[in-house]
Short mmCIF file of C-alpha atoms in Angstrom, two decimals:
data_model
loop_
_atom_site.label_atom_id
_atom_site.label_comp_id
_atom_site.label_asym_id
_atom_site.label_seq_id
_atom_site.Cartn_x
_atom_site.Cartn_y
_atom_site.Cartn_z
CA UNK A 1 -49.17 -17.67 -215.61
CA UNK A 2 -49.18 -17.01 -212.10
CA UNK A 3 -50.18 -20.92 -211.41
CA UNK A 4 -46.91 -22.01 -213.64
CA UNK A 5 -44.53 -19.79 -211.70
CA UNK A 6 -45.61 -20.88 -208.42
CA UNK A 7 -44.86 -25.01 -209.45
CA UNK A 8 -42.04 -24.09 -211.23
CA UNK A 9 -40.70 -22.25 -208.05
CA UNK A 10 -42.18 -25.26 -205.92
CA UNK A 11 -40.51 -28.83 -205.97
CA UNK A 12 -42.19 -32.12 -204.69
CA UNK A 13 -39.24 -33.96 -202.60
CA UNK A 14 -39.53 -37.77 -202.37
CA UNK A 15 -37.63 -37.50 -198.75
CA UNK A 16 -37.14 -41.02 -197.08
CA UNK A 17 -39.27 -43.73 -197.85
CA UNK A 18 -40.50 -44.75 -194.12
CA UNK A 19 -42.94 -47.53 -193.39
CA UNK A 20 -45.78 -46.15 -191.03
CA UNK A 21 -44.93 -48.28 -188.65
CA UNK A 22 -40.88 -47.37 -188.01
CA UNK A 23 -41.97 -43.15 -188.79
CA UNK A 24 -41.31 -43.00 -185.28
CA UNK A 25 -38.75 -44.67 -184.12
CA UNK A 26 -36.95 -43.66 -187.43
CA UNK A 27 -37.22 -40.06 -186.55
CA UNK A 28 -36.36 -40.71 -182.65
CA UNK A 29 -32.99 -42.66 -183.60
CA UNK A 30 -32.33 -40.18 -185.93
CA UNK A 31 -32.85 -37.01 -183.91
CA UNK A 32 -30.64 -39.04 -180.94
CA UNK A 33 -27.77 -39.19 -183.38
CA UNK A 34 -28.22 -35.61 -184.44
CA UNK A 35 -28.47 -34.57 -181.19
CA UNK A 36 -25.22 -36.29 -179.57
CA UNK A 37 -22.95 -35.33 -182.82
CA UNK A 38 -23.70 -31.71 -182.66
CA UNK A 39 -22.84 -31.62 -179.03
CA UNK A 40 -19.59 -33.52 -179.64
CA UNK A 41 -18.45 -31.74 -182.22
CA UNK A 42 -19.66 -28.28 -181.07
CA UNK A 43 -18.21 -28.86 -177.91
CA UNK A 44 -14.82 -30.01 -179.22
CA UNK A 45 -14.97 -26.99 -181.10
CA UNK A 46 -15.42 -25.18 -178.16
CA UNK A 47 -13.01 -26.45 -176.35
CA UNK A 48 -10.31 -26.24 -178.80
CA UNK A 49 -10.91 -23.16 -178.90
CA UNK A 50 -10.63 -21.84 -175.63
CA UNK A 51 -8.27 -23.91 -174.06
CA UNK A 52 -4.73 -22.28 -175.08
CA UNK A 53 -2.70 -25.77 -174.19
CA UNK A 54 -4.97 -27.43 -177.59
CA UNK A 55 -3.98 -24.00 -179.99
CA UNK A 56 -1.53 -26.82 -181.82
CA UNK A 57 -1.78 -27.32 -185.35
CA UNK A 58 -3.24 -30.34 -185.00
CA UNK A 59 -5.60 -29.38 -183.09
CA UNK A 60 -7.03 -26.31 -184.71
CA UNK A 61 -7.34 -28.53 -187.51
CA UNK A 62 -8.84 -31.00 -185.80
CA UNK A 63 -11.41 -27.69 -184.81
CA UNK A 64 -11.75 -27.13 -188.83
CA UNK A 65 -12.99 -30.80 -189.43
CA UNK A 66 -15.46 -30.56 -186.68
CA UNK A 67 -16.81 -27.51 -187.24
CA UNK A 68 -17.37 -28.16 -190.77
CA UNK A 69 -19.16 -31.74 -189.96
CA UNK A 70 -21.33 -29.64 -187.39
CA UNK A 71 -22.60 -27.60 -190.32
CA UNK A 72 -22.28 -30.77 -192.65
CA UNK A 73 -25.02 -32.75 -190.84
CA UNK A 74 -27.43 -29.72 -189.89
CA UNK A 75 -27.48 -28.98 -193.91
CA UNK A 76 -29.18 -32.30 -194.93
CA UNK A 77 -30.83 -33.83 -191.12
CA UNK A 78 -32.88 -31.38 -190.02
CA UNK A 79 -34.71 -31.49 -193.45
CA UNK A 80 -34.92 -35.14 -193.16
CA UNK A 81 -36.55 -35.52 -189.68
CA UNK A 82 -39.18 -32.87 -190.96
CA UNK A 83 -39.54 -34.75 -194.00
CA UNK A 84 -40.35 -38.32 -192.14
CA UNK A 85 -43.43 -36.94 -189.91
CA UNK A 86 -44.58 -35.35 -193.35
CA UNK A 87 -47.15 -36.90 -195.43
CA UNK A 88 -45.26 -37.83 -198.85
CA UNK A 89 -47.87 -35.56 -200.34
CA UNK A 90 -47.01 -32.43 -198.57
CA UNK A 91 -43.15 -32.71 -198.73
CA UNK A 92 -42.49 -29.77 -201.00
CA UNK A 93 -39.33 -27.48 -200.94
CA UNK A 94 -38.59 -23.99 -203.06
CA UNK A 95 -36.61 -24.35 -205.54
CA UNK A 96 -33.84 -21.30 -203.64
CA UNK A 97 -34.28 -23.88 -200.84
CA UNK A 98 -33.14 -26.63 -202.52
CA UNK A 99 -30.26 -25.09 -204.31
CA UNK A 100 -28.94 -24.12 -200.83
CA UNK A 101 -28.92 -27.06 -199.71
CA UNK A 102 -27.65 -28.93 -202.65
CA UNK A 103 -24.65 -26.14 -202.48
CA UNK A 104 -24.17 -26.24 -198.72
CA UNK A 105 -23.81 -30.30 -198.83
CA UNK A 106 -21.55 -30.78 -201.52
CA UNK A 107 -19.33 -27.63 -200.20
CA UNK A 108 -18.80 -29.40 -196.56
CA UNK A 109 -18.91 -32.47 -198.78
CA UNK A 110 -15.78 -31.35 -200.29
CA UNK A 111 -14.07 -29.52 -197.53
CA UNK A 112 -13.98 -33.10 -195.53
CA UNK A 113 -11.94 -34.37 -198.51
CA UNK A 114 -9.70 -31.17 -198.47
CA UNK A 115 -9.41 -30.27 -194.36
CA UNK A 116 -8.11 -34.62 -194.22
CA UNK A 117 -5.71 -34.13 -196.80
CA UNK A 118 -4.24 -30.98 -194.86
CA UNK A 119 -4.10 -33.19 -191.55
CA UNK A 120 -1.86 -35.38 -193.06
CA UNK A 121 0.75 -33.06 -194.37
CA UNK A 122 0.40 -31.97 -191.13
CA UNK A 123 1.52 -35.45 -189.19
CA UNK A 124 3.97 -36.02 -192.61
CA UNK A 125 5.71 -33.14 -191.28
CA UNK A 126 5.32 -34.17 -187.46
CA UNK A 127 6.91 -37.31 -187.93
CA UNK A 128 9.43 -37.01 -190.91
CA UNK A 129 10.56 -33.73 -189.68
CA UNK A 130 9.98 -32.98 -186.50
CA UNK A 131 13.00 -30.72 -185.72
CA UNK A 132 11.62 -28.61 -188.59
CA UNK A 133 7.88 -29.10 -187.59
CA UNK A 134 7.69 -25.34 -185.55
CA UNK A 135 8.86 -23.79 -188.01
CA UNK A 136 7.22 -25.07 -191.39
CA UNK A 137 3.79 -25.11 -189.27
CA UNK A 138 4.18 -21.80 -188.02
CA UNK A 139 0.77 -19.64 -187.44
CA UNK A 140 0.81 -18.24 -190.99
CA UNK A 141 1.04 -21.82 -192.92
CA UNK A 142 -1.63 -22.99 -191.11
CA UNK A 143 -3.99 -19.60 -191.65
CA UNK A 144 -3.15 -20.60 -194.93
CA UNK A 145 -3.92 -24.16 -195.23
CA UNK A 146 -7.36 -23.63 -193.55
CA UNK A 147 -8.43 -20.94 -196.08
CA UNK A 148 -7.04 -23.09 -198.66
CA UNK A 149 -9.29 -26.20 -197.74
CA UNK A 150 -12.26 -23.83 -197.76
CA UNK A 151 -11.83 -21.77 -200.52
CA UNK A 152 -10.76 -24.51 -203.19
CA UNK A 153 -13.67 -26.47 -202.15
CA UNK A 154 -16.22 -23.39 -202.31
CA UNK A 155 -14.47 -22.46 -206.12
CA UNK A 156 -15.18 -25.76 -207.35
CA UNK A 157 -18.43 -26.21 -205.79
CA UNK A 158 -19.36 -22.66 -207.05
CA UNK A 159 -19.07 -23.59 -210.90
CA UNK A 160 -20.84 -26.89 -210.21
CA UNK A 161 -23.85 -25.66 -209.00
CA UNK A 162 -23.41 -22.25 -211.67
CA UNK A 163 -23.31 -24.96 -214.15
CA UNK A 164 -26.95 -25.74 -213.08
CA UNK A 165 -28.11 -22.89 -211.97
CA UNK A 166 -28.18 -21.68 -215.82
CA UNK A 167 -30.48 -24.37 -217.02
CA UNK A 168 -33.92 -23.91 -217.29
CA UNK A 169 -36.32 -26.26 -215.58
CA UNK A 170 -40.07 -28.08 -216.88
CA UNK A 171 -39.95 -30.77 -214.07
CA UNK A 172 -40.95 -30.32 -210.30
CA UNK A 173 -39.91 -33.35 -208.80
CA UNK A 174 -36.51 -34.16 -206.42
CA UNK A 175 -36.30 -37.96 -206.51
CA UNK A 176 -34.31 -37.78 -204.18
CA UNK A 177 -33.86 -37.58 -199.71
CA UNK A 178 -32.79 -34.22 -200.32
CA UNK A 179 -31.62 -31.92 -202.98
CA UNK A 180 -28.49 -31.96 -204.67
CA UNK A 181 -26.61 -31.33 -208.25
CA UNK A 182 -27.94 -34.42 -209.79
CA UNK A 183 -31.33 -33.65 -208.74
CA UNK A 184 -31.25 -30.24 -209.60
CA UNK A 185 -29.92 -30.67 -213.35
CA UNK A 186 -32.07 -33.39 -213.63
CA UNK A 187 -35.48 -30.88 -213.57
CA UNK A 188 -34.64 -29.86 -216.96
CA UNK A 189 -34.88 -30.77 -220.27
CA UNK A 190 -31.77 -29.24 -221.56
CA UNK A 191 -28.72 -30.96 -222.51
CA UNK A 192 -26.95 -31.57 -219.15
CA UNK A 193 -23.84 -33.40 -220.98
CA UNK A 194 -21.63 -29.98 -219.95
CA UNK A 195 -22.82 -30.61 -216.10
CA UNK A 196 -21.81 -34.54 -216.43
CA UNK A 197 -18.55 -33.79 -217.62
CA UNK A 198 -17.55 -31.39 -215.22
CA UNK A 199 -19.42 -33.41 -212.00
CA UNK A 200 -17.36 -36.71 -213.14
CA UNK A 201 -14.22 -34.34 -213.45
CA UNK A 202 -15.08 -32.68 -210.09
CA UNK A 203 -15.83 -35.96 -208.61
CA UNK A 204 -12.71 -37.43 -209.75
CA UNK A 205 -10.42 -34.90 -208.70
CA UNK A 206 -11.22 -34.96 -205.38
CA UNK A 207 -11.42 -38.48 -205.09
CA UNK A 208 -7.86 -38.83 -207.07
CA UNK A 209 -6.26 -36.25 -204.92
CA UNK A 210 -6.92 -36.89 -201.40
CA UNK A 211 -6.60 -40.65 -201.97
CA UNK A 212 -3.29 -40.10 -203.77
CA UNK A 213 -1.88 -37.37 -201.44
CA UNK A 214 -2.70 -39.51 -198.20
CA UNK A 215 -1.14 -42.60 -199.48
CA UNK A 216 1.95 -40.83 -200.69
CA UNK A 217 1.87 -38.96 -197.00
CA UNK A 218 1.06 -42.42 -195.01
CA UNK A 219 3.98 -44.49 -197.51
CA UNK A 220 6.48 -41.24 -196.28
CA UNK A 221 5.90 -42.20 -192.91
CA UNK A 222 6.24 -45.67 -192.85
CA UNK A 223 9.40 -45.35 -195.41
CA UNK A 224 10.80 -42.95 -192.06
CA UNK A 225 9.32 -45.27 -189.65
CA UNK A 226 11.28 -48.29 -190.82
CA UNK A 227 14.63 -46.45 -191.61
CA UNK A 228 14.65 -45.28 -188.04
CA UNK A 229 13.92 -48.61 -186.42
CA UNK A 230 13.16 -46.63 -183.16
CA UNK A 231 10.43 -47.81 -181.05
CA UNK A 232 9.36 -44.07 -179.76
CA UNK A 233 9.20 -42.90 -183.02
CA UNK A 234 6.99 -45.88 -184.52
CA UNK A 235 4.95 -45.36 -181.43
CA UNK A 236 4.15 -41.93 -181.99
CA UNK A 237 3.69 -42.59 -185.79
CA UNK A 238 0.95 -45.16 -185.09
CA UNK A 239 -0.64 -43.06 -182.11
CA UNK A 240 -0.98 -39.86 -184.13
CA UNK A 241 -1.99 -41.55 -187.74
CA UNK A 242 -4.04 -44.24 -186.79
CA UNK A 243 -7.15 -41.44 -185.84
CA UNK A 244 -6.48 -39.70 -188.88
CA UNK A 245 -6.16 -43.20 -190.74
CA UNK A 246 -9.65 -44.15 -189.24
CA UNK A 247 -11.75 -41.18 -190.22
CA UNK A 248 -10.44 -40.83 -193.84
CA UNK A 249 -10.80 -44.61 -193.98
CA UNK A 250 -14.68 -44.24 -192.07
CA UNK A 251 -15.21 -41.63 -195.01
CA UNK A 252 -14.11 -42.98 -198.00
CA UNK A 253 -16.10 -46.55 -196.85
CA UNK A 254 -19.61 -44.37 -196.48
CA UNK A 255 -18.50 -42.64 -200.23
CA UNK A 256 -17.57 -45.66 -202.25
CA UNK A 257 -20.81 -47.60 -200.55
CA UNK A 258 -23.06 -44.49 -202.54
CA UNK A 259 -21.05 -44.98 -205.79
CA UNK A 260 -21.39 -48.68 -206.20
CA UNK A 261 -24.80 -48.58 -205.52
CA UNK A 262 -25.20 -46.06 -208.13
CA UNK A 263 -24.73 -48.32 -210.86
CA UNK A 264 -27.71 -50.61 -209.46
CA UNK A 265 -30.99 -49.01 -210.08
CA UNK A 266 -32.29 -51.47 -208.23
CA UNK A 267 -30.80 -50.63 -205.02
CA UNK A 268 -32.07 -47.11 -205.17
CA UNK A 269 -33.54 -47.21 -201.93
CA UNK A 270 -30.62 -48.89 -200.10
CA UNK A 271 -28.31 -45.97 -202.03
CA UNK A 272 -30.44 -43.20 -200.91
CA UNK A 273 -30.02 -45.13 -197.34
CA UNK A 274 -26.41 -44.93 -197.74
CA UNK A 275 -26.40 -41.49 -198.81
CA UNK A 276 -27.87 -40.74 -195.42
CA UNK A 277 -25.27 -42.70 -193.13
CA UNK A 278 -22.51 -40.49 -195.63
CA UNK A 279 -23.77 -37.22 -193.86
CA UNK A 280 -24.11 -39.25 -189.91
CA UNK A 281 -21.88 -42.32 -189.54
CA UNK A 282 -18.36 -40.08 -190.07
CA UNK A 283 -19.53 -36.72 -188.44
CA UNK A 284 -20.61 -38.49 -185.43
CA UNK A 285 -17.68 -40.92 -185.33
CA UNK A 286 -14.80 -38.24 -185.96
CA UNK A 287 -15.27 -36.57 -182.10
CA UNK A 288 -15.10 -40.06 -180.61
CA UNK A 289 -12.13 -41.55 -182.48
CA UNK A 290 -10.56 -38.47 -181.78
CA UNK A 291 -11.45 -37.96 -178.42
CA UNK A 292 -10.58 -41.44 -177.39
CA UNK A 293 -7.62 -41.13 -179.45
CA UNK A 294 -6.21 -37.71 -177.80
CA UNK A 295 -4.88 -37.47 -174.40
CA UNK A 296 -5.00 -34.03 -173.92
CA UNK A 297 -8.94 -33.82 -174.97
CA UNK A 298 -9.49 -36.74 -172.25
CA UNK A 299 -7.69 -34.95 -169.93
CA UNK A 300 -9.20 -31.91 -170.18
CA UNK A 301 -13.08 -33.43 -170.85
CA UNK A 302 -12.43 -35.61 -166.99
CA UNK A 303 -11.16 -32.41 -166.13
CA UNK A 304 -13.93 -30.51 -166.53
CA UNK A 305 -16.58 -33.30 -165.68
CA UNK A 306 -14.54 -33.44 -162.05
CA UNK A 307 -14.87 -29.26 -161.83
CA UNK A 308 -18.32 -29.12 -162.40
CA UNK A 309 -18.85 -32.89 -159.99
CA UNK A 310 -16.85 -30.90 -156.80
CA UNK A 311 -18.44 -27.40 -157.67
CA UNK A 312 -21.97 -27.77 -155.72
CA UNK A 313 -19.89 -28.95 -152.59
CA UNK A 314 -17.75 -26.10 -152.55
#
């Protein structure tokens, strides 16, 4: 009895599937990119908040979408570098492990889709009403927004992984990177028809609503944009959407990528791959694009690079 606890409560994890010969320069690379897109999106978070000039709506919701892809990547990478220097053999994971993870991943999962939609209701109201702008993104509204895009995302994410967590389990094995819902559910041998429904349902209401409230936002703004036939305003329109436009755009590429390789069994490997770049490719692109993008961050980053250059000599 004791023996049949202990496997049920321990799960073999498949991990990545790494020749010998690339373990490691696959785990170097890896740890590089970890590395650089903590720093750059810990230190924008930082620096947004402690510099009063950047406590702008944009900006603290900017701080939202980089704190969350902080936590985002550290949830599934971490795991994975350990996993690669790990003999297949020994890769095994408790099962309260695993459902952490799986929960933690699809939760900052979701709040990307739901902290993106917020930032453009936030430049919809910039640009098609900027006179009213102070006033409709006042300090309360945007308390509110952020707890919204956190909350909603943690409620739905809550019942997905309660949905699981009632089943009962007589497998032991996550073919998969890392754990998450599909994974889990899949360790039983229960019907798991209530957990499709709802993850096809969740899946598509995310999907559905951030595509379809950012192209309502972005068709807003270029209805305004063209009305107006002003060359400031189309400037500014382009300036403050096309960052936005990028990372939803970066995001959305990595998430379709995993879905059409779903449907090839085949291709199981290369989806698992692209599963991967879903958790590093936007969270390490989102503090450059912006950064770039932003005047006042460049301003303030040269700022502080010439400070701490003149320092020693003074």
């Amino acid at each position: 009895m004791e023996n049949h606890t202990f496997s049920m409560d321990l799960l073999k994890l498949e991990g990545v599937k790494v020749i010998y010969q690339s373990t490691y320069p696959a785990f170097i690379l890896l740890l590089i990119i970890y590395i650089f897109t903590m720093l750059a999106n810990i230190g924008l978070t930082v620096l947004i908040c402690m510099e009063r000039s950047l406590h702008q709506p944009m900006y603290i919701l900017l701080c939202n979408m980089s704190f969350n892809d902080a936590l985002s990547i550290t949830t599934i990478i971490p795991r994975v570098l350990f996993d690669i220097l790990t003999p297949r053999s020994d890769r095994y994971i408790t099962y309260n492990e695993c459902f952490t993870q799986a929960f933690l991943g699809h939760w900052f999962g979701s709040n990307f889709h739901t902290i993106l939609m917020i930032m453009a209701f936030d430049r919809y109201v910039a640009i098609c009403n900027p006179l009213r702008y102070a006033t409709i993104m006042n300090n309360k509204m945007l308390v509110k927004l952020c707890v919204f895009a956190w909350v909603v995302s943690l409620v739905f994410v809550a019942v997905l992984l309660g949905l699981t967590l009632r089943l009962s389990r007589c497998r032991s094995e996550i073919i998969n990177p890392w754990c998450d819902n599909a994974s889990l559910f899949k360790l039983s041998c229960e019907s798991v028809l209530i957990n499709n429904i709802y993850g096809l349902f969740f899946t598509t209401i995310f999907f559905i609503t951030s595509m379809g409230s950012v192209a309502l936002t972005y068709i807003r703004i270029t209805m305004v944009c063209v009305r107006s036939k002003s060359k400031s305003l189309n400037s500014k329109a382009l300036h403050t959407c096309f960052t936005h436009l990028a990372v939803y755009l970066i995001m959305l590429m990595t998430g379709f990528i995993i879905v059409f390789l779903h449907r090839y069994p085949q291709w199981s490997d290369h989806r698992k791959l692209a599963s991967i770049m879903f958790y590093v490719v936007p969270p390490a692109l989102n503090p450059i694009i912006y950064g770039l993008q932003s005047k006042d961050i460049r301003k303030l980053v040269v700022n502080i690079s010439h400070c701490k250059k003149v320092s020693p000599l003074v």
